[in-house]
Structures are given as C-alpha cells and as structure tokens.
C-alpha cells in the first residue's frame, strides 16, 4: 500500500502513533479518533477539514454511514436545489453526466494534507457536500452556522451486506481478503472503518430531535417506500418546497426517475467515466438497491447477533428499523 502511504504527511504519521489502532478491512490499520475508526488518509483529510472548513449559511450537507443510500440522497438533493437551473427532464442533466459524488463532494475524501485548505471554489451556491463524519466531529463552523444537514440511515443488517459486497468489488486483487464472518464480527462490534455504526446513527438521530430545523433524519427504507413524500419533505426542509405548478407538471416524478437506481446504474454516459473520486467506477455504487436483502446472506446466528447489538445500542433511542 505504498502509494497510499505516500499521501500521509509526517505530522499526521506522528499523530497516528498516539491513537489506538485496529486491523482494517482494506488498510493494515484503522485509527480511533473522537470515538470513530478512520483509515489514515481519511483521518488526515478530516483533521484538515476540522481546522479549515468555513461553512456558509446556505451550505447543505448530506451525512450518512457509507452504504446507506448516500449516492441516491446526494442525487435527489442536487436535483431538488438545482431544478431551476437544470430541469429534471433535461437529456444532458449534470446527474446523467457526472456521478453524484463528483457533484456533491465528500469533505473527508479530498487528498488533503493536514495543513491544506480544501479547495471547493468550483462549487456554486448553495454548496452541497457529503460526509461520513459523525455529528460530534463536525467543525464549529457547521454547528454554529445556519447550514443544514440531511442524514440518511439504513437498517444495519442491509448496511452490512451492502458494505460486504462493496468491499469485495474494490479490494485490491493481491490484498489478503477478510471472510464474511470476520467482516461481520468487526462490523457488529463497532471495529470497522467509520464505526461503530451506532455512534454515527445516534448522534444525528438525537441532533435531529433536538434541532429539527438543522438536521433532517431520513431512513433509506422510508425513502424507498414513498420517495415522493420524502422528496417533498426534503424540499420543504431546504426552504424550496415544490409549488402547485411543479406538482402538476410531474416535476417530482421526473426527479425520481432521473435519480432512479436503474437510470443511474445504466446510464452509458456515467459508465464511460474512468474514475469516480479517483478510485471507483460508477457501477460500484449501484448493486441491488433493495430493502431486506440481508435475508439472502445472513445465517441465523448473524441475524441474532446483530439484532442484539441493535437492540442494545439503539433500543432506548426510539429509533427502529
Ligand atoms: P445495495 O448494496 O444494497 O444495493 P451509498 O450510496 O451510501 O454507498 O449506498 C449504496 C447502496 O445504495 C447500495 O445498496 C446501492 O445499490 C443503493 N443505491 C444506490 N443508488 C440507489 C437508488 N437510486 N435507489 C435505491 N438504492 C440505491
């Protein structure tokens, strides 16, 4: 993993030595920082983001754990806030040309050295960002400003399955591979990258309850179940509700179609692109897009174990799946 090592600056390497570490799924080690496990390059970019990021009141942040429907929510939000610039039925809509992760960049996946200021000057207002960082690690500039956060949460059983398939798609061919059971144990115990999953989910869940105008908490399952209802909800939350003419013209339906699993997975233009975020292919982000696929992959003991963890960690919160 030499190329990756080179990205990490000396200052960060020294800092890593002071942190607890665990074996990663991909990287030799992941490091515990502010109660969450990170890969080295991610942590380096996060620290830079925490130090330097200046939020604007108009910023919109899509927060999630990976494999929770982030790509979909980024696309839908982009389509909503830019609908006056780009009609959702436009044949060359940006979402049909660029993967949603390119239009809505992650704060913490920029190849950013510890003291570099991430360059977001190419984004127009309102700026849209993604993050997998927990609520408690967001910089003050975000918490204190009027910018808004939309969080998407997914049933951890499906979240793990999605993670597992993604891992198998992108793991370098010569890397030692984790077994399903080992990956599962680490996920369930909270020792996997960006975990423990409950810390991330609970932080945003509580914040959503405390400050509903700041954080909108959504579930993947709900979004799948009634996409139109939740699109309206998102538009209202962002102070750009659909008007009657738009509703009458079927704008919402067109957006749902534009961002649909099939369209985003199969768009020839999107799949022509060489790399998304410098490492992935467009199709890596689209697998099955269904609720409840865990039943096809879990043994009874896995179901029992993870359900117990969910009950233990999230049971008292009022959040259920
Ligand atoms: P599956 O692996 O279960 O299919 P993320 O975007 O956070 O990486 O999450 C990826 C998951 O969201 C994958 O789940 C993917 O198929 C699903 N997904 C991506 N786009 C979607 C869409 N338009 N509608 C529904 N699910 C989608």
mmCIF file of C-alpha atoms and ligand atoms in Angstrom:
data_model
loop_
_atom_site.group_PDB
_atom_site.id
_atom_site.type_symbol
_atom_site.label_atom_id
_atom_site.label_comp_id
_atom_site.label_asym_id
_atom_site.label_seq_id
_atom_site.Cartn_x
_atom_site.Cartn_y
_atom_site.Cartn_z
ATOM 1 C CA UNK A 1 0.000 0.000 0.000
ATOM 2 C CA UNK A 2 2.907 2.280 -0.757
ATOM 3 C CA UNK A 3 1.095 4.816 -2.923
ATOM 4 C CA UNK A 4 -1.398 5.326 -0.161
ATOM 5 C CA UNK A 5 1.331 5.687 2.480
ATOM 6 C CA UNK A 6 2.886 8.483 0.448
ATOM 7 C CA UNK A 7 -0.232 10.576 0.845
ATOM 8 C CA UNK A 8 0.185 10.747 4.591
ATOM 9 C CA UNK A 9 2.339 13.629 5.803
ATOM 10 C CA UNK A 10 4.858 13.359 8.610
ATOM 11 C CA UNK A 11 2.745 15.352 11.040
ATOM 12 C CA UNK A 12 -0.179 13.008 10.558
ATOM 13 C CA UNK A 13 2.034 9.911 10.812
ATOM 14 C CA UNK A 14 3.237 11.110 14.197
ATOM 15 C CA UNK A 15 -0.299 11.824 15.303
ATOM 16 C CA UNK A 16 -1.406 8.335 14.239
ATOM 17 C CA UNK A 17 1.175 6.829 16.559
ATOM 18 C CA UNK A 18 -0.644 8.389 19.506
ATOM 19 C CA UNK A 19 -4.006 6.802 18.638
ATOM 20 C CA UNK A 20 -5.456 3.352 19.401
ATOM 21 C CA UNK A 21 -5.448 1.161 16.309
ATOM 22 C CA UNK A 22 -7.191 -1.936 14.977
ATOM 23 C CA UNK A 23 -6.858 -4.060 11.860
ATOM 24 C CA UNK A 24 -8.781 -2.577 8.927
ATOM 25 C CA UNK A 25 -10.752 -4.345 6.205
ATOM 26 C CA UNK A 26 -8.533 -2.852 3.495
ATOM 27 C CA UNK A 27 -5.768 -0.967 5.215
ATOM 28 C CA UNK A 28 -3.356 -2.629 7.615
ATOM 29 C CA UNK A 29 -4.715 -0.368 10.372
ATOM 30 C CA UNK A 30 -7.566 1.933 11.213
ATOM 31 C CA UNK A 31 -7.261 4.512 13.988
ATOM 32 C CA UNK A 32 -9.639 5.650 16.701
ATOM 33 C CA UNK A 33 -10.179 9.406 16.679
ATOM 34 C CA UNK A 34 -13.009 11.067 18.604
ATOM 35 C CA UNK A 35 -14.603 7.620 19.180
ATOM 36 C CA UNK A 36 -14.658 6.657 15.479
ATOM 37 C CA UNK A 37 -12.346 4.423 13.407
ATOM 38 C CA UNK A 38 -10.675 6.005 10.379
ATOM 39 C CA UNK A 39 -8.269 4.974 7.646
ATOM 40 C CA UNK A 40 -5.121 7.162 7.690
ATOM 41 C CA UNK A 41 -5.853 9.280 4.586
ATOM 42 C CA UNK A 42 -9.421 9.853 5.721
ATOM 43 C CA UNK A 43 -8.262 10.998 9.130
ATOM 44 C CA UNK A 44 -5.729 13.339 7.602
ATOM 45 C CA UNK A 45 -8.402 14.922 5.428
ATOM 46 C CA UNK A 46 -10.828 15.091 8.369
ATOM 47 C CA UNK A 47 -8.352 16.969 10.531
ATOM 48 C CA UNK A 48 -7.728 19.440 7.761
ATOM 49 C CA UNK A 49 -11.482 19.870 7.294
ATOM 50 C CA UNK A 50 -11.991 20.400 11.029
ATOM 51 C CA UNK A 51 -9.283 23.064 11.100
ATOM 52 C CA UNK A 52 -10.087 24.968 7.971
ATOM 53 C CA UNK A 53 -13.631 24.486 6.750
ATOM 54 C CA UNK A 54 -15.736 27.646 6.702
ATOM 55 C CA UNK A 55 -19.416 26.870 6.324
ATOM 56 C CA UNK A 56 -21.783 29.238 4.589
ATOM 57 C CA UNK A 57 -25.349 29.582 5.849
ATOM 58 C CA UNK A 58 -26.581 28.254 2.531
ATOM 59 C CA UNK A 59 -24.491 25.049 2.617
ATOM 60 C CA UNK A 60 -26.295 21.719 2.580
ATOM 61 C CA UNK A 61 -24.670 18.598 3.965
ATOM 62 C CA UNK A 62 -25.652 15.030 3.177
ATOM 63 C CA UNK A 63 -24.465 12.904 6.084
ATOM 64 C CA UNK A 64 -24.520 9.123 6.378
ATOM 65 C CA UNK A 65 -22.655 5.956 7.024
ATOM 66 C CA UNK A 66 -21.229 4.542 3.800
ATOM 67 C CA UNK A 67 -23.610 2.159 2.006
ATOM 68 C CA UNK A 68 -26.747 3.734 3.406
ATOM 69 C CA UNK A 69 -28.038 5.371 0.233
ATOM 70 C CA UNK A 70 -25.681 8.359 0.209
ATOM 71 C CA UNK A 71 -25.320 8.425 -3.582
ATOM 72 C CA UNK A 72 -29.082 8.403 -4.037
ATOM 73 C CA UNK A 73 -29.752 11.156 -1.494
ATOM 74 C CA UNK A 74 -26.946 13.283 -2.936
ATOM 75 C CA UNK A 75 -28.503 12.933 -6.393
ATOM 76 C CA UNK A 76 -32.038 13.722 -5.200
ATOM 77 C CA UNK A 77 -30.897 16.754 -3.218
ATOM 78 C CA UNK A 78 -28.826 18.048 -6.118
ATOM 79 C CA UNK A 79 -31.827 17.643 -8.408
ATOM 80 C CA UNK A 80 -34.112 19.486 -5.965
ATOM 81 C CA UNK A 81 -31.958 22.512 -5.239
ATOM 82 C CA UNK A 82 -30.837 22.971 -8.841
ATOM 83 C CA UNK A 83 -34.191 22.396 -10.511
ATOM 84 C CA UNK A 84 -34.454 25.943 -11.783
ATOM 85 C CA UNK A 85 -31.042 25.719 -13.439
ATOM 86 C CA UNK A 86 -31.397 22.145 -14.685
ATOM 87 C CA UNK A 87 -34.793 20.742 -15.470
ATOM 88 C CA UNK A 88 -35.010 17.116 -14.316
ATOM 89 C CA UNK A 89 -36.146 16.062 -17.775
ATOM 90 C CA UNK A 90 -33.118 17.625 -19.474
ATOM 91 C CA UNK A 91 -31.381 14.957 -21.530
ATOM 92 C CA UNK A 92 -27.970 16.308 -20.516
ATOM 93 C CA UNK A 93 -28.766 16.933 -16.848
ATOM 94 C CA UNK A 94 -25.479 17.025 -14.827
ATOM 95 C CA UNK A 95 -26.636 13.919 -12.939
ATOM 96 C CA UNK A 96 -26.619 11.991 -16.202
ATOM 97 C CA UNK A 97 -23.085 13.089 -16.980
ATOM 98 C CA UNK A 98 -21.363 13.058 -13.594
ATOM 99 C CA UNK A 99 -21.709 10.629 -10.716
ATOM 100 C CA UNK A 100 -23.417 12.279 -7.719
ATOM 101 C CA UNK A 101 -20.184 12.026 -5.699
ATOM 102 C CA UNK A 102 -18.493 14.333 -8.177
ATOM 103 C CA UNK A 103 -21.259 16.919 -8.000
ATOM 104 C CA UNK A 104 -21.547 16.642 -4.219
ATOM 105 C CA UNK A 105 -18.017 16.080 -2.868
ATOM 106 C CA UNK A 106 -17.152 14.497 0.447
ATOM 107 C CA UNK A 107 -15.325 16.720 2.893
ATOM 108 C CA UNK A 108 -13.079 13.956 4.104
ATOM 109 C CA UNK A 109 -12.120 12.203 0.882
ATOM 110 C CA UNK A 110 -10.076 15.006 -0.548
ATOM 111 C CA UNK A 111 -6.430 14.134 -0.894
ATOM 112 C CA UNK A 112 -5.658 16.746 1.619
ATOM 113 C CA UNK A 113 -2.574 17.134 3.760
ATOM 114 C CA UNK A 114 -3.067 18.169 7.370
ATOM 115 C CA UNK A 115 -2.458 21.860 6.823
ATOM 116 C CA UNK A 116 -4.000 22.234 3.422
ATOM 117 C CA UNK A 117 -7.224 24.075 2.905
ATOM 118 C CA UNK A 118 -9.598 22.009 0.761
ATOM 119 C CA UNK A 119 -10.441 23.842 -2.441
ATOM 120 C CA UNK A 120 -14.188 23.976 -3.016
ATOM 121 C CA UNK A 121 -14.106 27.116 -5.146
ATOM 122 C CA UNK A 122 -15.657 25.326 -8.133
ATOM 123 C CA UNK A 123 -18.962 24.745 -6.294
ATOM 124 C CA UNK A 124 -21.812 27.139 -6.871
ATOM 125 C CA UNK A 125 -24.237 28.227 -4.117
ATOM 126 C CA UNK A 126 -25.925 26.549 -2.426
ATOM 127 C CA UNK A 127 -22.927 24.282 -1.992
ATOM 128 C CA UNK A 128 -23.721 20.624 -1.434
ATOM 129 C CA UNK A 129 -21.344 18.376 0.485
ATOM 130 C CA UNK A 130 -21.298 14.804 1.676
ATOM 131 C CA UNK A 131 -19.781 13.461 4.861
ATOM 132 C CA UNK A 132 -19.456 10.204 6.770
ATOM 133 C CA UNK A 133 -18.102 12.029 9.810
ATOM 134 C CA UNK A 134 -20.241 11.788 12.974
ATOM 135 C CA UNK A 135 -22.146 14.780 14.231
ATOM 136 C CA UNK A 136 -19.808 15.346 17.172
ATOM 137 C CA UNK A 137 -16.754 15.723 14.894
ATOM 138 C CA UNK A 138 -18.217 18.353 12.589
ATOM 139 C CA UNK A 139 -16.370 21.663 12.906
ATOM 140 C CA UNK A 140 -17.956 24.517 14.875
ATOM 141 C CA UNK A 141 -18.364 26.453 11.687
ATOM 142 C CA UNK A 142 -21.036 23.934 10.635
ATOM 143 C CA UNK A 143 -22.717 23.671 14.007
ATOM 144 C CA UNK A 144 -22.813 27.436 14.532
ATOM 145 C CA UNK A 145 -23.901 28.446 11.039
ATOM 146 C CA UNK A 146 -27.375 28.088 9.606
ATOM 147 C CA UNK A 147 -26.326 25.416 7.126
ATOM 148 C CA UNK A 148 -28.490 22.329 7.066
ATOM 149 C CA UNK A 149 -27.804 18.635 7.342
ATOM 150 C CA UNK A 150 -29.787 15.773 5.850
ATOM 151 C CA UNK A 151 -28.892 12.396 7.309
ATOM 152 C CA UNK A 152 -29.701 9.048 5.720
ATOM 153 C CA UNK A 153 -29.764 5.965 7.885
ATOM 154 C CA UNK A 154 -30.209 2.340 6.813
ATOM 155 C CA UNK A 155 -31.079 -0.843 8.639
ATOM 156 C CA UNK A 156 -27.642 -2.065 9.818
ATOM 157 C CA UNK A 157 -28.353 -5.604 8.543
ATOM 158 C CA UNK A 158 -28.706 -4.315 4.970
ATOM 159 C CA UNK A 159 -25.971 -1.760 5.569
ATOM 160 C CA UNK A 160 -23.532 -4.546 6.422
ATOM 161 C CA UNK A 161 -24.493 -6.619 3.363
ATOM 162 C CA UNK A 162 -24.035 -3.616 1.102
ATOM 163 C CA UNK A 163 -20.647 -2.907 2.726
ATOM 164 C CA UNK A 164 -19.592 -6.503 2.229
ATOM 165 C CA UNK A 165 -20.352 -6.525 -1.492
ATOM 166 C CA UNK A 166 -18.730 -3.145 -1.984
ATOM 167 C CA UNK A 167 -15.602 -4.357 -0.189
ATOM 168 C CA UNK A 168 -15.411 -7.397 -2.456
ATOM 169 C CA UNK A 169 -15.749 -5.235 -5.542
ATOM 170 C CA UNK A 170 -12.983 -2.849 -4.647
ATOM 171 C CA UNK A 171 -10.500 -4.859 -2.598
ATOM 172 C CA UNK A 172 -7.184 -4.958 -4.495
ATOM 173 C CA UNK A 173 -6.673 -8.403 -6.047
ATOM 174 C CA UNK A 174 -3.468 -9.140 -4.158
ATOM 175 C CA UNK A 175 -4.683 -7.958 -0.743
ATOM 176 C CA UNK A 176 -5.429 -10.582 1.895
ATOM 177 C CA UNK A 177 -9.203 -10.955 1.998
ATOM 178 C CA UNK A 178 -11.464 -10.962 5.003
ATOM 179 C CA UNK A 179 -14.035 -13.724 5.348
ATOM 180 C CA UNK A 180 -17.684 -12.748 5.581
ATOM 181 C CA UNK A 181 -17.741 -13.917 9.195
ATOM 182 C CA UNK A 182 -14.723 -11.873 10.198
ATOM 183 C CA UNK A 183 -16.003 -8.734 8.490
ATOM 184 C CA UNK A 184 -19.333 -9.274 10.190
ATOM 185 C CA UNK A 185 -17.787 -9.663 13.640
ATOM 186 C CA UNK A 186 -15.819 -6.452 13.246
ATOM 187 C CA UNK A 187 -18.845 -4.533 11.967
ATOM 188 C CA UNK A 188 -21.088 -5.802 14.778
ATOM 189 C CA UNK A 189 -18.533 -4.987 17.422
ATOM 190 C CA UNK A 190 -18.045 -1.495 16.054
ATOM 191 C CA UNK A 191 -14.440 -2.088 14.970
ATOM 192 C CA UNK A 192 -14.694 -1.194 11.320
ATOM 193 C CA UNK A 193 -13.992 1.924 9.362
ATOM 194 C CA UNK A 194 -16.313 4.821 10.299
ATOM 195 C CA UNK A 195 -17.832 2.668 13.003
ATOM 196 C CA UNK A 196 -19.213 1.970 15.483
ATOM 197 C CA UNK A 197 -22.297 2.332 13.319
ATOM 198 C CA UNK A 198 -24.470 3.175 16.335
ATOM 199 C CA UNK A 199 -22.344 6.192 17.275
ATOM 200 C CA UNK A 200 -22.807 7.742 13.850
ATOM 201 C CA UNK A 201 -26.543 6.990 13.687
ATOM 202 C CA UNK A 202 -27.347 8.020 17.256
ATOM 203 C CA UNK A 203 -25.508 11.340 17.048
ATOM 204 C CA UNK A 204 -27.571 12.517 14.077
ATOM 205 C CA UNK A 205 -30.760 10.955 15.409
ATOM 206 C CA UNK A 206 -30.501 12.933 18.652
ATOM 207 C CA UNK A 207 -29.493 16.108 16.858
ATOM 208 C CA UNK A 208 -32.471 15.707 14.534
ATOM 209 C CA UNK A 209 -34.777 15.503 17.556
ATOM 210 C CA UNK A 210 -33.173 18.484 19.297
ATOM 211 C CA UNK A 211 -32.876 20.775 16.296
ATOM 212 C CA UNK A 212 -35.272 19.578 13.588
ATOM 213 C CA UNK A 213 -34.668 22.706 11.523
ATOM 214 C CA UNK A 214 -30.973 21.921 11.367
ATOM 215 C CA UNK A 215 -30.942 18.142 10.888
ATOM 216 C CA UNK A 216 -33.439 16.137 8.865
ATOM 217 C CA UNK A 217 -33.127 12.441 9.702
ATOM 218 C CA UNK A 218 -34.267 10.083 6.939
ATOM 219 C CA UNK A 219 -34.288 6.321 6.561
ATOM 220 C CA UNK A 220 -33.393 4.514 3.333
ATOM 221 C CA UNK A 221 -36.364 2.202 3.846
ATOM 222 C CA UNK A 222 -38.783 5.147 4.079
ATOM 223 C CA UNK A 223 -37.275 6.831 1.049
ATOM 224 C CA UNK A 224 -37.717 3.620 -0.943
ATOM 225 C CA UNK A 225 -41.252 3.154 0.387
ATOM 226 C CA UNK A 226 -42.575 6.617 -0.511
ATOM 227 C CA UNK A 227 -39.968 8.560 -2.446
ATOM 228 C CA UNK A 228 -42.374 11.317 -3.450
ATOM 229 C CA UNK A 229 -43.426 12.081 0.122
ATOM 230 C CA UNK A 230 -39.813 12.309 1.315
ATOM 231 C CA UNK A 231 -38.713 14.407 -1.655
ATOM 232 C CA UNK A 232 -41.345 16.946 -0.703
ATOM 233 C CA UNK A 233 -40.125 16.759 2.862
ATOM 234 C CA UNK A 234 -36.538 17.442 1.769
ATOM 235 C CA UNK A 235 -37.626 20.364 -0.422
ATOM 236 C CA UNK A 236 -39.602 21.883 2.472
ATOM 237 C CA UNK A 237 -36.733 21.377 4.882
ATOM 238 C CA UNK A 238 -34.464 23.246 2.456
ATOM 239 C CA UNK A 239 -36.979 26.097 2.109
ATOM 240 C CA UNK A 240 -37.617 25.365 -1.551
ATOM 241 C CA UNK A 241 -40.947 23.496 -1.488
ATOM 242 C CA UNK A 242 -42.486 22.361 -4.759
ATOM 243 C CA UNK A 243 -45.222 24.714 -5.914
ATOM 244 C CA UNK A 244 -48.547 23.633 -7.337
ATOM 245 C CA UNK A 245 -47.434 24.144 -10.926
ATOM 246 C CA UNK A 246 -44.433 21.913 -10.360
ATOM 247 C CA UNK A 247 -46.558 19.258 -8.746
ATOM 248 C CA UNK A 248 -48.982 19.479 -11.645
ATOM 249 C CA UNK A 249 -46.194 19.190 -14.202
ATOM 250 C CA UNK A 250 -44.897 15.997 -12.673
ATOM 251 C CA UNK A 251 -41.570 17.561 -11.690
ATOM 252 C CA UNK A 252 -41.265 15.318 -8.629
ATOM 253 C CA UNK A 253 -41.884 12.164 -10.650
ATOM 254 C CA UNK A 254 -39.286 13.288 -13.194
ATOM 255 C CA UNK A 255 -36.746 13.755 -10.419
ATOM 256 C CA UNK A 256 -37.476 10.316 -9.033
ATOM 257 C CA UNK A 257 -36.954 8.864 -12.494
ATOM 258 C CA UNK A 258 -33.766 10.880 -13.069
ATOM 259 C CA UNK A 259 -32.259 9.574 -9.816
ATOM 260 C CA UNK A 260 -33.677 6.069 -10.080
ATOM 261 C CA UNK A 261 -31.441 3.105 -9.407
ATOM 262 C CA UNK A 262 -31.836 1.809 -12.952
ATOM 263 C CA UNK A 263 -31.066 5.106 -14.628
ATOM 264 C CA UNK A 264 -28.002 5.869 -12.513
ATOM 265 C CA UNK A 265 -26.680 2.342 -12.797
ATOM 266 C CA UNK A 266 -27.216 2.009 -16.520
ATOM 267 C CA UNK A 267 -26.542 5.483 -17.876
ATOM 268 C CA UNK A 268 -23.989 4.917 -20.619
ATOM 269 C CA UNK A 269 -22.560 8.386 -20.131
ATOM 270 C CA UNK A 270 -21.956 7.810 -16.412
ATOM 271 C CA UNK A 271 -20.367 4.438 -17.015
ATOM 272 C CA UNK A 272 -17.999 5.853 -19.636
ATOM 273 C CA UNK A 273 -16.230 7.886 -16.959
ATOM 274 C CA UNK A 274 -12.958 6.387 -15.883
ATOM 275 C CA UNK A 275 -12.886 7.006 -12.140
ATOM 276 C CA UNK A 276 -15.180 8.451 -9.525
ATOM 277 C CA UNK A 277 -13.283 10.055 -6.611
ATOM 278 C CA UNK A 278 -10.113 8.894 -8.360
ATOM 279 C CA UNK A 279 -10.673 5.247 -7.493
ATOM 280 C CA UNK A 280 -14.147 3.895 -8.157
ATOM 281 C CA UNK A 281 -16.279 3.089 -11.152
ATOM 282 C CA UNK A 282 -19.799 4.449 -11.427
ATOM 283 C CA UNK A 283 -21.296 0.978 -11.253
ATOM 284 C CA UNK A 284 -19.580 0.265 -7.916
ATOM 285 C CA UNK A 285 -22.227 2.434 -6.236
ATOM 286 C CA UNK A 286 -25.212 0.514 -7.568
ATOM 287 C CA UNK A 287 -25.748 -3.112 -6.650
ATOM 288 C CA UNK A 288 -29.327 -4.134 -5.912
ATOM 289 C CA UNK A 289 -30.947 -1.128 -4.258
ATOM 290 C CA UNK A 290 -33.486 -3.108 -2.247
ATOM 291 C CA UNK A 291 -34.740 -3.304 1.301
ATOM 292 C CA UNK A 292 -34.208 -6.547 3.215
ATOM 293 C CA UNK A 293 -31.540 -8.199 1.057
ATOM 294 C CA UNK A 294 -29.857 -9.338 4.292
ATOM 295 C CA UNK A 295 -32.168 -12.382 4.357
ATOM 296 C CA UNK A 296 -30.266 -13.752 1.368
ATOM 297 C CA UNK A 297 -26.877 -13.508 3.070
ATOM 298 C CA UNK A 298 -27.258 -13.848 6.842
ATOM 299 C CA UNK A 299 -27.067 -17.122 8.755
ATOM 300 C CA UNK A 300 -29.406 -17.336 11.750
ATOM 301 C CA UNK A 301 -26.545 -16.595 14.206
ATOM 302 C CA UNK A 302 -25.676 -13.404 12.293
ATOM 303 C CA UNK A 303 -29.235 -12.173 12.428
ATOM 304 C CA UNK A 304 -29.388 -12.933 16.118
ATOM 305 C CA UNK A 305 -26.070 -11.289 16.931
ATOM 306 C CA UNK A 306 -26.597 -8.053 15.013
ATOM 307 C CA UNK A 307 -30.208 -7.703 16.149
ATOM 308 C CA UNK A 308 -28.980 -7.949 19.724
ATOM 309 C CA UNK A 309 -26.385 -5.242 19.156
ATOM 310 C CA UNK A 310 -29.009 -3.017 17.538
ATOM 311 C CA UNK A 311 -31.356 -3.539 20.468
ATOM 312 C CA UNK A 312 -28.600 -2.879 22.996
ATOM 313 C CA UNK A 313 -27.234 0.224 21.333
ATOM 314 C CA UNK A 314 -30.270 1.802 19.697
ATOM 315 C CA UNK A 315 -33.125 0.217 21.643
ATOM 316 C CA UNK A 316 -33.679 3.082 24.071
ATOM 317 C CA UNK A 317 -33.451 5.804 21.434
ATOM 318 C CA UNK A 318 -36.865 5.424 19.855
ATOM 319 C CA UNK A 319 -35.269 4.611 16.519
ATOM 320 C CA UNK A 320 -36.355 1.326 14.977
ATOM 321 C CA UNK A 321 -35.937 -0.483 11.689
HETATM 322 P P1 LIG B 1 -27.093 -2.257 -2.089
HETATM 323 O O1 LIG B 1 -25.647 -2.675 -1.984
HETATM 324 O O2 LIG B 1 -27.929 -2.884 -1.017
HETATM 325 O O3 LIG B 1 -27.653 -2.466 -3.438
HETATM 326 P P2 LIG B 1 -24.081 4.503 -0.700
HETATM 327 O O4 LIG B 1 -24.587 5.352 -1.793
HETATM 328 O O5 LIG B 1 -24.215 5.103 0.671
HETATM 329 O O6 LIG B 1 -22.715 3.991 -0.986
HETATM 330 O O7 LIG B 1 -25.055 3.233 -0.612
HETATM 331 C C1 LIG B 1 -25.052 2.255 -1.620
HETATM 332 C C2 LIG B 1 -26.355 1.484 -1.557
HETATM 333 O O8 LIG B 1 -27.415 2.320 -2.052
HETATM 334 C C3 LIG B 1 -26.304 0.265 -2.452
HETATM 335 O O9 LIG B 1 -27.147 -0.696 -1.805
HETATM 336 C C4 LIG B 1 -26.903 0.795 -3.734
HETATM 337 O O10 LIG B 1 -27.363 -0.177 -4.615
HETATM 338 C C5 LIG B 1 -28.029 1.669 -3.170
HETATM 339 N N1 LIG B 1 -28.488 2.684 -4.142
HETATM 340 C C6 LIG B 1 -27.726 3.470 -4.924
HETATM 341 N N2 LIG B 1 -28.497 4.254 -5.697
HETATM 342 C C7 LIG B 1 -29.781 3.952 -5.408
HETATM 343 C C8 LIG B 1 -31.040 4.412 -5.907
HETATM 344 N N3 LIG B 1 -31.116 5.330 -6.857
HETATM 345 N N4 LIG B 1 -32.147 3.895 -5.358
HETATM 346 C C9 LIG B 1 -32.075 2.952 -4.388
HETATM 347 N N5 LIG B 1 -30.925 2.463 -3.903
HETATM 348 C C10 LIG B 1 -29.777 2.951 -4.395
#
